XYZ file of C-alpha atoms in Angstrom:
251
model
C -39.064 -14.260 16.510
C -38.844 -10.584 17.613
C -37.014 -8.267 15.409
C -33.918 -7.697 17.984
C -33.678 -11.339 18.138
C -33.662 -11.666 14.480
C -30.997 -9.044 14.258
C -28.638 -10.893 16.970
C -28.834 -13.865 14.639
C -27.840 -11.912 11.576
C -25.112 -9.998 14.004
C -23.506 -13.139 15.246
C -23.019 -14.668 11.818
C -22.232 -11.487 10.262
C -19.266 -11.293 12.612
C -17.998 -14.619 11.527
C -18.469 -14.006 7.971
C -16.285 -10.661 8.620
C -13.523 -12.280 10.512
C -13.302 -14.971 7.958
C -13.096 -12.324 5.038
C -10.732 -10.253 7.161
C -8.223 -13.080 7.076
C -8.211 -13.047 3.052
C -8.320 -9.337 2.993
C -5.392 -8.941 5.238
C -3.510 -11.274 2.708
C -4.880 -9.435 -0.021
C -3.347 -6.057 1.436
C -0.051 -7.495 2.190
C 0.302 -8.850 -1.501
C -0.876 -5.267 -2.590
C 1.809 -3.722 -0.627
C 4.422 -6.157 -2.183
C 3.267 -5.413 -5.654
C 3.152 -1.668 -5.072
C 6.984 -1.762 -3.826
C 7.807 -4.064 -6.956
C 6.493 -1.231 -9.345
C 8.190 1.547 -7.484
C 11.579 -0.730 -7.776
C 10.670 -1.259 -11.294
C 10.509 2.428 -11.933
C 13.788 3.122 -9.916
C 15.417 0.567 -12.166
C 14.077 2.077 -15.273
C 15.299 5.340 -14.184
C 18.511 4.001 -13.191
C 19.036 2.259 -16.903
C 18.071 5.552 -18.548
C 20.711 7.500 -16.567
C 23.256 4.947 -17.460
C 22.447 4.780 -20.980
C 22.836 8.641 -21.090
C 26.202 8.798 -19.299
C 27.455 5.838 -21.608
C 26.018 7.873 -24.490
C 28.086 10.935 -23.439
C 31.237 8.769 -23.249
C 30.713 7.583 -26.574
C 30.358 11.293 -28.098
C 33.386 12.467 -26.128
C 35.607 9.285 -27.319
C 34.374 10.168 -30.938
C 35.522 13.968 -30.489
C 38.961 13.126 -28.812
C 39.440 10.446 -31.798
C 38.365 13.389 -34.534
C 40.938 15.578 -32.460
C 43.687 13.130 -32.602
C 43.388 12.392 -36.204
C 43.277 16.609 -36.811
C 46.358 16.842 -34.661
C 48.145 14.074 -36.440
C 47.527 15.848 -39.844
C 48.669 19.307 -38.121
C 51.703 17.885 -37.119
C 52.404 16.704 -40.839
C 51.676 20.162 -41.934
C 53.921 21.668 -39.107
C 56.693 19.690 -40.655
C 55.868 21.006 -44.097
C 55.626 24.631 -42.779
C 57.328 27.161 -45.254
C 57.548 30.064 -43.022
C 57.237 31.240 -39.379
C 53.871 32.745 -39.536
C 52.328 29.304 -40.977
C 54.159 27.337 -38.461
C 52.921 29.498 -35.625
C 49.331 29.457 -36.905
C 49.345 25.414 -37.086
C 51.007 25.022 -33.727
C 48.249 27.444 -32.146
C 45.649 25.304 -33.637
C 47.567 22.263 -32.310
C 47.519 23.587 -28.893
C 43.797 24.679 -29.052
C 42.847 21.094 -29.987
C 45.080 19.821 -27.040
C 43.038 22.117 -24.831
C 39.756 20.769 -26.333
C 40.821 17.168 -26.178
C 41.794 17.811 -22.020
C 38.147 18.896 -21.903
C 36.682 15.922 -23.453
C 39.196 13.755 -21.267
C 37.940 15.334 -18.339
C 34.247 15.110 -19.176
C 34.835 11.358 -19.668
C 36.319 10.806 -16.210
C 33.237 12.494 -14.972
C 31.051 10.491 -17.146
C 32.887 7.203 -16.201
C 32.605 7.934 -12.298
C 28.850 8.282 -12.791
C 28.780 5.039 -14.837
C 30.351 3.432 -11.992
C 27.951 4.716 -9.534
C 25.145 3.731 -11.395
C 26.562 0.191 -12.112
C 26.777 -0.379 -8.335
C 23.242 0.995 -8.177
C 22.151 -1.286 -10.641
C 23.396 -4.297 -8.758
C 21.479 -2.963 -5.752
C 18.484 -2.470 -7.290
C 18.528 -5.929 -9.032
C 18.991 -7.491 -5.867
C 16.128 -5.866 -4.299
C 14.048 -6.838 -7.189
C 14.963 -10.357 -6.674
C 14.346 -10.113 -3.109
C 11.102 -8.595 -3.653
C 9.904 -11.315 -6.013
C 10.472 -13.816 -3.278
C 8.535 -12.032 -0.908
C 5.950 -11.177 -3.611
C 5.685 -15.027 -4.362
C 5.122 -15.830 -0.776
C 2.637 -13.344 -0.383
C 0.543 -14.951 -3.493
C 0.990 -18.421 -2.258
C -0.468 -17.203 1.157
C -3.343 -15.556 -0.209
C -4.285 -18.666 -2.375
C -3.948 -20.678 0.833
C -6.199 -18.562 2.923
C -8.532 -18.381 -0.010
C -8.672 -22.192 -0.103
C -9.075 -22.516 3.758
C -12.155 -20.519 4.079
C -13.783 -21.138 0.892
C -16.144 -23.774 2.041
C -16.767 -22.461 5.431
C -17.174 -18.895 4.129
C -19.678 -20.134 1.460
C -21.957 -21.920 4.099
C -21.534 -18.804 6.451
C -22.638 -16.328 3.674
C -25.961 -18.701 2.962
C -26.444 -18.435 6.945
C -26.264 -14.564 6.513
C -28.696 -14.275 3.507
C -31.102 -16.326 5.270
C -30.903 -14.231 8.526
C -30.927 -10.924 6.519
C -34.124 -12.007 4.522
C -36.475 -11.743 7.739
C -35.173 -7.944 8.536
C -37.108 -5.125 6.825
C -34.899 -3.487 4.089
C -34.314 -0.207 5.911
C -33.222 -1.793 9.107
C -30.938 -4.171 7.272
C -29.370 -1.146 5.306
C -28.739 0.564 8.760
C -27.281 -2.459 10.347
C -24.709 -2.958 7.329
C -23.815 0.671 7.569
C -23.094 0.560 11.149
C -21.082 -2.732 10.638
C -19.009 -1.316 7.867
C -18.235 1.590 10.225
C -17.174 -0.547 13.249
C -15.907 -3.647 11.427
C -18.774 -6.097 11.977
C -19.548 -4.533 15.731
C -23.036 -3.232 14.740
C -24.719 -4.076 18.008
C -23.896 -3.501 21.725
C -25.172 -5.186 24.697
C -26.652 -2.962 27.660
C -24.398 -3.175 30.849
C -26.260 -2.639 34.227
C -24.257 -0.456 36.342
C -26.384 -0.056 39.207
C -29.926 -1.589 39.078
C -31.271 0.460 42.409
C -30.365 3.722 40.838
C -31.387 2.736 37.347
C -27.712 3.435 35.935
C -27.080 1.674 32.444
C -24.407 2.154 30.064
C -23.671 0.964 26.423
C -20.977 -1.749 26.619
C -19.116 -0.802 23.656
C -18.666 3.128 24.043
C -19.504 3.334 27.965
C -22.208 6.301 27.336
C -24.540 6.192 30.243
C -28.119 5.272 28.740
C -31.738 7.041 29.765
C -33.702 4.752 31.490
C -36.258 5.195 28.792
C -34.121 3.260 26.520
C -34.151 0.066 28.800
C -37.889 0.500 29.159
C -38.537 0.411 25.468
C -36.646 -2.579 25.009
C -38.078 -4.457 27.894
C -41.352 -3.571 26.789
C -40.879 -4.296 22.862
C -38.460 -6.621 21.311
C -39.698 -5.056 17.767
C -38.050 -1.559 18.832
C -35.068 -0.473 17.833
C -32.933 1.424 20.088
C -29.464 2.990 19.362
C -26.828 4.308 21.577
C -26.743 8.171 21.295
C -22.907 8.139 21.089
C -21.568 5.368 18.830
C -24.903 4.658 17.256
C -24.769 0.848 17.554
C -28.300 -0.916 18.163
C -28.474 -1.869 21.734
C -29.941 -5.071 23.163
C -30.319 -6.674 26.520
C -28.727 -9.913 26.946
C -30.478 -12.976 28.689
C -28.948 -12.162 32.212
C -29.485 -8.602 31.919
C -33.270 -9.334 31.054
C -33.495 -11.690 34.036
C -31.963 -9.106 36.252
C -34.278 -6.606 35.050
C -37.352 -8.821 34.985
C -39.997 -7.815 37.463
C -39.787 -9.853 40.582
C -42.831 -12.004 41.284
């Protein structure tokens, strides 16, 4: 069988293989996106919990400090009742007032921290809801991937055998080139030649519409083992049966 026909055989089965693989790959990509989103939300949750812990710790410190101040004020009040002179009384009273100011500062700080805790608690509920929802979506994505893999497994295995057989008769350098073009164009490694005007000898690549020189058509008509590529998209060119018949010399 001529090289170009062997390439066409490979081209047809390769497209089928890639089509089946793309069904699985799209499901894999969707699952990957969901997993990435889940990771992002988990980081958000961790950061929220860390901030929440810090604010609660700040509240606990403030509560401890106000407790200490209250105890100190209580002792000072007892001392006030025992003051022996005006100077001692004023000194104790000044310390009490200073401690009250400090307590007020801690109370203000606690109010700010408690407001932050309330906000973070609300955010925590929202993040938890997002995680629950994303878990459901991820589970569906995992199931969809399993279903698609199961659906195509048998057919893909058979087609991959066919592809291996078709590829085995192609010279290594040409096969490598074919695979590279197929990877670049999602399996569209070959393109038919379109006859625009036979009388004027005008032809084009059916994939990118580049006008082709007559020399390319002459080469393909003369030798089916010749590789001719489009000068623009680099696809391997071939003549379809109808085009061959149209270009064949009249008897």
